PDB file of C-alpha atoms and ligand atoms in Angstrom:
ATOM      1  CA  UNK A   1      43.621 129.610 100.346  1.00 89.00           C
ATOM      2  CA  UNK A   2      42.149 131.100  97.170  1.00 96.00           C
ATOM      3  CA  UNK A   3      39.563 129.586  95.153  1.00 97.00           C
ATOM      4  CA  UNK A   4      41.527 128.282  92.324  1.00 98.00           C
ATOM      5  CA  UNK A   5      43.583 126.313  95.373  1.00 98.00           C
ATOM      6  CA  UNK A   6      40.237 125.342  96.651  1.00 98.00           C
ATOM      7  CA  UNK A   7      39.156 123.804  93.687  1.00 98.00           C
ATOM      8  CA  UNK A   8      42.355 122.553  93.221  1.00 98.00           C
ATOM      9  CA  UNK A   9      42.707 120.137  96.719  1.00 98.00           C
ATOM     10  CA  UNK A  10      39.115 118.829  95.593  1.00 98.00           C
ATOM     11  CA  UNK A  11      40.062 117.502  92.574  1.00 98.00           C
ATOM     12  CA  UNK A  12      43.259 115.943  93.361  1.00 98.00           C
ATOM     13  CA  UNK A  13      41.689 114.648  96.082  1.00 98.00           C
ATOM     14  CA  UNK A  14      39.072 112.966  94.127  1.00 98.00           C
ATOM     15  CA  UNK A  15      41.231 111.403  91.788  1.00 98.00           C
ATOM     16  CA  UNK A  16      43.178 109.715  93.842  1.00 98.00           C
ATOM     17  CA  UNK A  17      40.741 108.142  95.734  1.00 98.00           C
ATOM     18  CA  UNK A  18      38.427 107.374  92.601  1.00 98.00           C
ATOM     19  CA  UNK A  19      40.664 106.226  89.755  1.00 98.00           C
ATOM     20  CA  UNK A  20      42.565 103.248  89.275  1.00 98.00           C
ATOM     21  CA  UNK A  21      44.757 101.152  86.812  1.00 98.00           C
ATOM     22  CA  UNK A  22      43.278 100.202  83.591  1.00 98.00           C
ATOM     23  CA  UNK A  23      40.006 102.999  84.128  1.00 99.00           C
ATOM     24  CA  UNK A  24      37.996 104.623  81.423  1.00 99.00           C
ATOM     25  CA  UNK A  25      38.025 107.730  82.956  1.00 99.00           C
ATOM     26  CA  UNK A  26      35.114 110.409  81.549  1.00 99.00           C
ATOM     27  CA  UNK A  27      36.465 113.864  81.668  1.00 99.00           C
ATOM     28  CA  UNK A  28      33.862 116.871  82.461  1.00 98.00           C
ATOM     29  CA  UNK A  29      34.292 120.439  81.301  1.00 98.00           C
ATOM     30  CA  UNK A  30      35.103 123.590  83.143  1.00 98.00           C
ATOM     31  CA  UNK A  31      37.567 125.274  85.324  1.00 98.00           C
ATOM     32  CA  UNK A  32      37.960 122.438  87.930  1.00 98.00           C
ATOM     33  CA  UNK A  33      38.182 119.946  85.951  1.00 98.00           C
ATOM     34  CA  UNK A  34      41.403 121.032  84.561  1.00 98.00           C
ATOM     35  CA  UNK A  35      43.214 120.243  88.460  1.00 98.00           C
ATOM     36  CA  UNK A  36      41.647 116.494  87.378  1.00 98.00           C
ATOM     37  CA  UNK A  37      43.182 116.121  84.580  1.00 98.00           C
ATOM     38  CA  UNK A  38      46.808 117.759  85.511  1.00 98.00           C
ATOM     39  CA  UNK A  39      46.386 115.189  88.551  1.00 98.00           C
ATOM     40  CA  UNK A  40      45.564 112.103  85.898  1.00 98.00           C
ATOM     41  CA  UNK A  41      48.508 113.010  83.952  1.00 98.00           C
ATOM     42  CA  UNK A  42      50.819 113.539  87.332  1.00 98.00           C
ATOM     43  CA  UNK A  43      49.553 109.713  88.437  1.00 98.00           C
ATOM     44  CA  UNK A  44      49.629 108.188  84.781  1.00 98.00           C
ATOM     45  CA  UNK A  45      53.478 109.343  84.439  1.00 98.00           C
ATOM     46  CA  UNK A  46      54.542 108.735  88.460  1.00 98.00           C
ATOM     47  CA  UNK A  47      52.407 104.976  88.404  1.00 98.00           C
ATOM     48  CA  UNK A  48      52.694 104.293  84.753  1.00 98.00           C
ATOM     49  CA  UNK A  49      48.603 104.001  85.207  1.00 98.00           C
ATOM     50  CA  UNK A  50      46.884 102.694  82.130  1.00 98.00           C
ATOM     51  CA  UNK A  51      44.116 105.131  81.236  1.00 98.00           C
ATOM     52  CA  UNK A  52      42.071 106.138  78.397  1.00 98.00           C
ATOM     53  CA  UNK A  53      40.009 109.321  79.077  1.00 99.00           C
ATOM     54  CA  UNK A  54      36.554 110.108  77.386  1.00 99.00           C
ATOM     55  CA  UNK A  55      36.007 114.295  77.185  1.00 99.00           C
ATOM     56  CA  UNK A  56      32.653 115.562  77.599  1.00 99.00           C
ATOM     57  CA  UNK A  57      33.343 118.685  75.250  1.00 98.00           C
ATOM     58  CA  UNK A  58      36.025 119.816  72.705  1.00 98.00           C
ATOM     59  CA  UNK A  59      37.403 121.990  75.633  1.00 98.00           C
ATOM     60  CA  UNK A  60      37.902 118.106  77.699  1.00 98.00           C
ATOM     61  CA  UNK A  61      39.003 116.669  74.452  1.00 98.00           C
ATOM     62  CA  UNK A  62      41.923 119.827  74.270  1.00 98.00           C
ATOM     63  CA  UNK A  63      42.810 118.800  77.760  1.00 98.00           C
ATOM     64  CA  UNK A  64      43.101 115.130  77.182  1.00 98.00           C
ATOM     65  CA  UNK A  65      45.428 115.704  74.073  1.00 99.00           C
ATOM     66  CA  UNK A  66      47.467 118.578  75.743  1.00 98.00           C
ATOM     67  CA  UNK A  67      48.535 116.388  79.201  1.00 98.00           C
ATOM     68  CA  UNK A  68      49.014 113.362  76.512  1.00 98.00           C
ATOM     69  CA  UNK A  69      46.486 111.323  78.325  1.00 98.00           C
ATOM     70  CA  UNK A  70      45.079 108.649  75.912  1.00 98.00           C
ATOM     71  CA  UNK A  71      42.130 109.900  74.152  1.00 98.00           C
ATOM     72  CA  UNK A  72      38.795 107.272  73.911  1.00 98.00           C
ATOM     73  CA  UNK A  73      35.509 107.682  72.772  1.00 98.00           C
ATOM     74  CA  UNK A  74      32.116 106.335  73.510  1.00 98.00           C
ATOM     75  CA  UNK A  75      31.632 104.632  70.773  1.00 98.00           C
ATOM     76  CA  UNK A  76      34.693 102.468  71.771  1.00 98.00           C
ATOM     77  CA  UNK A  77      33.873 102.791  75.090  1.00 98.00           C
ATOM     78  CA  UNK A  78      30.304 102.788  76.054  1.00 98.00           C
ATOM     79  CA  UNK A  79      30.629 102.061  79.939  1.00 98.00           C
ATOM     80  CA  UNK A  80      33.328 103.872  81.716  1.00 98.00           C
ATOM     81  CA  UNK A  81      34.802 103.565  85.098  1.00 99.00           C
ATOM     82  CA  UNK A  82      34.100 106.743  86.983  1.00 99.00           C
ATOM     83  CA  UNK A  83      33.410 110.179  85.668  1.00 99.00           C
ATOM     84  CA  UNK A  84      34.518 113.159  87.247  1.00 99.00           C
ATOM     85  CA  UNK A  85      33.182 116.694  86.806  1.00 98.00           C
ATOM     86  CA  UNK A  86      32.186 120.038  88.381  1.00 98.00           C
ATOM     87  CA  UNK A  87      29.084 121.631  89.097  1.00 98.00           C
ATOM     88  CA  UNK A  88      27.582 124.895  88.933  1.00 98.00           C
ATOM     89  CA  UNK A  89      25.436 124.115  92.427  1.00 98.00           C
ATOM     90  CA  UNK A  90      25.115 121.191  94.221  1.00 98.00           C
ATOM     91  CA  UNK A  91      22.526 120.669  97.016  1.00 98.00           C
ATOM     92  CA  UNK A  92      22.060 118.556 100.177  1.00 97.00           C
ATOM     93  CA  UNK A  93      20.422 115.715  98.138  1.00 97.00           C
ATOM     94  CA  UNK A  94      23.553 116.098  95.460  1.00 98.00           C
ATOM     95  CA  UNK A  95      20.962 117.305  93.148  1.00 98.00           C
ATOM     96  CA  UNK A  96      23.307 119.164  90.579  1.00 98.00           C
ATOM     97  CA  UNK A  97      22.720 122.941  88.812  1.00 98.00           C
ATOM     98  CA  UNK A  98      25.444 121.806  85.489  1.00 98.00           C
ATOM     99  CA  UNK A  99      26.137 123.715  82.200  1.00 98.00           C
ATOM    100  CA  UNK A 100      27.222 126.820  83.807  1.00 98.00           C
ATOM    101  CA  UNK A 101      30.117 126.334  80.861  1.00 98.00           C
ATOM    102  CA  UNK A 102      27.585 125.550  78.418  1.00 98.00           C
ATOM    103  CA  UNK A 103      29.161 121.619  77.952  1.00 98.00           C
ATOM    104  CA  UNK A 104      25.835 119.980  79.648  1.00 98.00           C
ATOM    105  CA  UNK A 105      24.818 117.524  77.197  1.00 99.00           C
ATOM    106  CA  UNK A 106      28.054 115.678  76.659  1.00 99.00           C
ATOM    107  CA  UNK A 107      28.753 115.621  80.510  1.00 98.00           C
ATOM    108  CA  UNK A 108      25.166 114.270  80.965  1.00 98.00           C
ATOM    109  CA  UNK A 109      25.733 111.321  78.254  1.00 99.00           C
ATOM    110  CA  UNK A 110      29.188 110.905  79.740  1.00 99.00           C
ATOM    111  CA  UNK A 111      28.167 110.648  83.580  1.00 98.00           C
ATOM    112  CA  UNK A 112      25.216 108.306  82.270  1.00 98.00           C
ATOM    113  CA  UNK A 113      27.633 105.884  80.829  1.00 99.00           C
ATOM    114  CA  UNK A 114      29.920 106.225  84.524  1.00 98.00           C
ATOM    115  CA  UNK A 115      29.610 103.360  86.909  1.00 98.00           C
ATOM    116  CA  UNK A 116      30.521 107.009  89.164  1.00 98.00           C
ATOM    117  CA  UNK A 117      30.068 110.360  89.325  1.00 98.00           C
ATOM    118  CA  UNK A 118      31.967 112.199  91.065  1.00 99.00           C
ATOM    119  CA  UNK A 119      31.355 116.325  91.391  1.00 99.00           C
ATOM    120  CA  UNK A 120      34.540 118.400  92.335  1.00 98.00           C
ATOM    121  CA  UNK A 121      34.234 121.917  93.116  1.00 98.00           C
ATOM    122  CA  UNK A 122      34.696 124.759  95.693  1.00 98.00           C
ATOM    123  CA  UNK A 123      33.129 126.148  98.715  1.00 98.00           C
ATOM    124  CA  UNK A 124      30.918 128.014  96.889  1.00 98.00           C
ATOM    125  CA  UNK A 125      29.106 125.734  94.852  1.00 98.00           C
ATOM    126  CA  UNK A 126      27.571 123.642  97.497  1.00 98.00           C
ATOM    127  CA  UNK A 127      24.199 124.569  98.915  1.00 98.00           C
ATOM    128  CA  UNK A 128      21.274 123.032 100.908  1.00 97.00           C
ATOM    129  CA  UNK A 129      18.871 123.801  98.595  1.00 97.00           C
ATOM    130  CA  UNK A 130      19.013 124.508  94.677  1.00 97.00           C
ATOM    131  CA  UNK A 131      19.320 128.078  93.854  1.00 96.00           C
ATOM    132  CA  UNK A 132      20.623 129.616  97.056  1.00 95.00           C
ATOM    133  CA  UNK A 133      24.014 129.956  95.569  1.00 96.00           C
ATOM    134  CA  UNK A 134      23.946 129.758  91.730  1.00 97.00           C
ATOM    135  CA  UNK A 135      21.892 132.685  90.549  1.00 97.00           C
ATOM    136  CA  UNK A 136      22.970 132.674  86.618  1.00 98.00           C
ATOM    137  CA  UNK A 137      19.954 130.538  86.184  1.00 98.00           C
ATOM    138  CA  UNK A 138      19.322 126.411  84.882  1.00 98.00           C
ATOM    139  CA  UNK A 139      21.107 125.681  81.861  1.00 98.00           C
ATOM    140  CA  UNK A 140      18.800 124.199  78.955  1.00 99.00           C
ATOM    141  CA  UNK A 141      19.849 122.922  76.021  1.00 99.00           C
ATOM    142  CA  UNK A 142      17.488 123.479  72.892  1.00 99.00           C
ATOM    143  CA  UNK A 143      17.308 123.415  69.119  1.00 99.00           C
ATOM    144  CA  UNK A 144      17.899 126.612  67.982  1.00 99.00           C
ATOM    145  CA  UNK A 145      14.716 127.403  65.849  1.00 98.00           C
ATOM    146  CA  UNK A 146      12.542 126.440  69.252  1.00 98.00           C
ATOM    147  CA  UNK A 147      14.280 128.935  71.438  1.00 99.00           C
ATOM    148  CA  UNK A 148      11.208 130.834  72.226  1.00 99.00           C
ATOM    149  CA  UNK A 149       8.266 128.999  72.561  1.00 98.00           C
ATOM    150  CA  UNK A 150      10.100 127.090  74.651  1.00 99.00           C
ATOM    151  CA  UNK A 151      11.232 129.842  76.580  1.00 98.00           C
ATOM    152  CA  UNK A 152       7.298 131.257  76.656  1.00 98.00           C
ATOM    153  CA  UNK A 153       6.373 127.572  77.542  1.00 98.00           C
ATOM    154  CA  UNK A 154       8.627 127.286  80.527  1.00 98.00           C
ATOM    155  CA  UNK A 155       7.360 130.641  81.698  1.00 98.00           C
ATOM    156  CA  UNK A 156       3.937 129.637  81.353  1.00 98.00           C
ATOM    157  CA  UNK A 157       4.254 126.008  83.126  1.00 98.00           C
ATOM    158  CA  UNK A 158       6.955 126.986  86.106  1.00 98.00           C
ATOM    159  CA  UNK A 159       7.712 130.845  85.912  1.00 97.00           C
ATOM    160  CA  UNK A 160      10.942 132.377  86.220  1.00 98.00           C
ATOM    161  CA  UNK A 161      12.107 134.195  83.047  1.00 98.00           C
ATOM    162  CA  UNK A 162      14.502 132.139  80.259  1.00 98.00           C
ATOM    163  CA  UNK A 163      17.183 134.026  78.449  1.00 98.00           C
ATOM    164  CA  UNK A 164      19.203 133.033  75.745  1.00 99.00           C
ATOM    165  CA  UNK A 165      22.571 132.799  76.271  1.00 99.00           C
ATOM    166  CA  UNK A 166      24.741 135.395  74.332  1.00 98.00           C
ATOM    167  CA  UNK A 167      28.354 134.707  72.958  1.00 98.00           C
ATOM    168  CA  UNK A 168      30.811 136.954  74.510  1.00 97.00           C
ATOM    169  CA  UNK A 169      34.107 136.657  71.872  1.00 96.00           C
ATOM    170  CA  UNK A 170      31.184 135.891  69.123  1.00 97.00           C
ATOM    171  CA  UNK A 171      28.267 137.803  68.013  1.00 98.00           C
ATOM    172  CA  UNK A 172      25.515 135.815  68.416  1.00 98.00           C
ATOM    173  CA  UNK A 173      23.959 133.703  70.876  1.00 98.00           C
ATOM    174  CA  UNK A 174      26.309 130.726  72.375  1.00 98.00           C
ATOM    175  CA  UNK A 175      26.335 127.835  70.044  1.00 98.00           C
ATOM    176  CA  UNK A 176      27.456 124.713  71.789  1.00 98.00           C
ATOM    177  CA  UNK A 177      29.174 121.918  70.967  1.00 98.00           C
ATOM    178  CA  UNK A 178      26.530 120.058  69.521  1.00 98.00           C
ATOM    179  CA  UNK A 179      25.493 123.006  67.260  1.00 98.00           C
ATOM    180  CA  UNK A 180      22.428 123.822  70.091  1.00 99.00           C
ATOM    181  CA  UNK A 181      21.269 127.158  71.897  1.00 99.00           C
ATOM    182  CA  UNK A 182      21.213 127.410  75.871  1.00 99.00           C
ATOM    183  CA  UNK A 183      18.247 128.587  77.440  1.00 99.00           C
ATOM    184  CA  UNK A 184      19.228 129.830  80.970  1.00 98.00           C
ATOM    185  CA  UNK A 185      16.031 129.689  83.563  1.00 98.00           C
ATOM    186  CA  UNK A 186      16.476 132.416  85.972  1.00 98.00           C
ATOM    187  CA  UNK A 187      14.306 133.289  88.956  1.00 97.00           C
ATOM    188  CA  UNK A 188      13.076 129.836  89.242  1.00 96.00           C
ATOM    189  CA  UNK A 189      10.556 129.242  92.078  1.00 94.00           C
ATOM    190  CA  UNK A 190      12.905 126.453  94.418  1.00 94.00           C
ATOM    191  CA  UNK A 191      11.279 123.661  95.370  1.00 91.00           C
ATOM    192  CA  UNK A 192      11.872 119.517  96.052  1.00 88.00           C
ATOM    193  CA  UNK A 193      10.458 118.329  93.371  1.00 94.00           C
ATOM    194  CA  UNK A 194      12.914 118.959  90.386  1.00 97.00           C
ATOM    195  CA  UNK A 195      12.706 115.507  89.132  1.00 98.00           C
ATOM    196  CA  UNK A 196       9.339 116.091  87.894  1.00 98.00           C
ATOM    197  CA  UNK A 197       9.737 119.451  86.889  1.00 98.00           C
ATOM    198  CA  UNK A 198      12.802 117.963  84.666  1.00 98.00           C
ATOM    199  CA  UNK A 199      10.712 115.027  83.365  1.00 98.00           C
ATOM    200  CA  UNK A 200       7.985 117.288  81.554  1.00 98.00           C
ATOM    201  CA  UNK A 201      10.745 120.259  80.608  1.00 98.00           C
ATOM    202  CA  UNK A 202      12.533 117.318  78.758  1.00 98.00           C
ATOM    203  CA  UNK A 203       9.144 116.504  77.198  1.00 98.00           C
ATOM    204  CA  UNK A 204       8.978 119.841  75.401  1.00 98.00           C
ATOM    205  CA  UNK A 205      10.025 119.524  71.674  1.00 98.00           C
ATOM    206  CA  UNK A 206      12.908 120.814  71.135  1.00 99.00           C
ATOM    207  CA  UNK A 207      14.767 120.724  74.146  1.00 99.00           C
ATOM    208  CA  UNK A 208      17.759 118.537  74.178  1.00 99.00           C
ATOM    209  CA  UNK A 209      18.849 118.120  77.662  1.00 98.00           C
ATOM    210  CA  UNK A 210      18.644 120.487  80.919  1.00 98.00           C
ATOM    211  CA  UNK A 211      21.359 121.131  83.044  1.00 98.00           C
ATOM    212  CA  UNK A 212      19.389 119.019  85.693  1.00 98.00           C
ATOM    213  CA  UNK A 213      21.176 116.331  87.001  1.00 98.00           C
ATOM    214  CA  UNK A 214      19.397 114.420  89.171  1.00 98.00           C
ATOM    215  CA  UNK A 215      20.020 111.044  91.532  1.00 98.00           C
ATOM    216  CA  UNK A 216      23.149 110.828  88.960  1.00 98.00           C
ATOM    217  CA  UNK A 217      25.832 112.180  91.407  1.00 98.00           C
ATOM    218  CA  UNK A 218      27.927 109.571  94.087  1.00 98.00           C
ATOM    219  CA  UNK A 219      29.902 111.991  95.927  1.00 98.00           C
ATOM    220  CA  UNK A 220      30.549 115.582  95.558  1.00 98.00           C
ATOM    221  CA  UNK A 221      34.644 117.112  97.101  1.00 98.00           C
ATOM    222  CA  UNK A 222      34.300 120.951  98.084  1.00 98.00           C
ATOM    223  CA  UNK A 223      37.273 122.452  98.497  1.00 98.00           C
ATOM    224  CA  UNK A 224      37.495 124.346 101.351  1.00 98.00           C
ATOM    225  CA  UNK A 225      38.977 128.180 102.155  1.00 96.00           C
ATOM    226  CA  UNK A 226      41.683 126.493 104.973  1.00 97.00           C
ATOM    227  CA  UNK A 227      42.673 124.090 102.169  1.00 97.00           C
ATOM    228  CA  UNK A 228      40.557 121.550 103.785  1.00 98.00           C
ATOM    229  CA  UNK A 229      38.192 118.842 101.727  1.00 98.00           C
ATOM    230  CA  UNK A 230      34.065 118.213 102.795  1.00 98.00           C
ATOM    231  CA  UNK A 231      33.246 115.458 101.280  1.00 98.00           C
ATOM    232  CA  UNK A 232      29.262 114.916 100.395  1.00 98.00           C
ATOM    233  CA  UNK A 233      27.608 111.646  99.412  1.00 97.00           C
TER     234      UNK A 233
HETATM  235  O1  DER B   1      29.378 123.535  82.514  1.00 88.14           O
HETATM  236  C1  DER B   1      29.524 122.715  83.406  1.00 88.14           C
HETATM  237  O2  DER B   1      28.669 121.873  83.728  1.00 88.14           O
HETATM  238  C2  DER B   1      30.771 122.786  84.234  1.00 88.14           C
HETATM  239  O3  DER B   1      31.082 121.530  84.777  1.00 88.14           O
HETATM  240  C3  DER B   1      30.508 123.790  85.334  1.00 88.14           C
HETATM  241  O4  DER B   1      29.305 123.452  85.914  1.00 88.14           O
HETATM  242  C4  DER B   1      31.579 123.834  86.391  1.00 88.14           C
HETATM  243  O5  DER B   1      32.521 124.701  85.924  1.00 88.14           O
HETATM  244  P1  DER B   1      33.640 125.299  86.908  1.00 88.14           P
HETATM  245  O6  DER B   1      34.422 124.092  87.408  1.00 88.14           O
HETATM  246  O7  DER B   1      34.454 126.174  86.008  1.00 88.14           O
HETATM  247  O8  DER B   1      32.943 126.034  87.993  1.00 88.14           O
END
């Protein structure tokens, strides 16, 4: 099956087994995530399912509102049920690469407020270890005026090279939702210990979040090319 079929049987997949009556449901951001949501809106109309979904970006929020799903916030709801959202890598430990679609703050807040997180995504996303299949490089988040000493202060502590991340229907670097800069790390040395690393990135003033998730993730759904589902946890 193709990968949009892939992705797809993972998410349907994942909301039916995850989400139940009465649910605060966070919604992640990307092109998976959309199969979620049709699948949320197929169960809330066939079970009459009482929902309220929290976005993790303006492009969740759009999704919400377009499949009529009722529309929450955080501030209304602080703890939610289960969160569900893709992943730009996930390895054997379920160590996520996130961001990929520049939403990773919001989905970070979101999954943190998530009793569970659940990852949906294709084949190609999962890995054994971080960086073997996503090569566009670890999403961080930053204040705009600190793009580059943070950039030459990643270099200098881990290596790699950090490039900012340029609009393509805009000129201009990528401005996300929050009114931030992305950072992507490219040619990052792998290794095991990326909850350190994370810990003193975050540290650095002016970065906001990195696309890092770490020990957050309860079970990842890869969709597979024979239509099949591997589940991870
Ligand atoms: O930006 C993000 O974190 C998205 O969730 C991304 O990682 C997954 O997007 P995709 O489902 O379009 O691959």
């Amino acid at each position: 099956c193709s990968l949009e079929d892939a992705k797809k049987v993972a998410a349907f997949k994942a909301v039916d087994e995850y989400v139940k009556n009465n649910y605060i449901v966070g919604v992640g951001s990307g092109s998976t995530v959309v199969y979620a949501v049709e699948r949320l809106a197929e169960r809330v109309n066939k079970e009459k399912l009482n929902l309220v979904c929290i976005p993790t970006s303006f492009q969740a929020r759009q999704l919400i509102i377009k499949h009529k799903l009722v529309l929450g916030e955080l501030e209304i709801h602080p703890q939610l049920d289960v969160c569900i959202d893709g992943a730009d890598e996930v390895d054997e430990n379920l160590t996520l690469i996130k961001g990929g679609g520049g939403c990773l703050l919001q989905e970070k807040i979101v999954a943190s407020c998530a009793k569970q997180l659940i990852i949906i995504a294709d084949h190609t996303k999962n890995s054994v270890q971080l960086g073997d299949k996503y090569k566009k490089g670890i999403p961080i988040e930053v204040v705009p005026i600190s793009y580059v000493p943070i950039k030459n202060k990643i270099e200098t502590m881990f290596g790699g090279e950090l490039v900012l991340r340029m609009a393509v229907a805009k000129a201009g670097p990528v401005v996300t939702d929050n009114g931030n800069f992305i950072l992507d790390w490219k040619n990052f040395k792998q290794t095991k210990d990326w909850q350190k690393i994370n810990a003193e990135i975050q540290l650095i003033p002016g970065v906001v979040e990195t696309g890092l998730f770490i020990g957050m993730a309860e079970k990842a759904y890869f969709g597979q090319e024979d239509g099949s589902v591997k589940e991870q946890s």
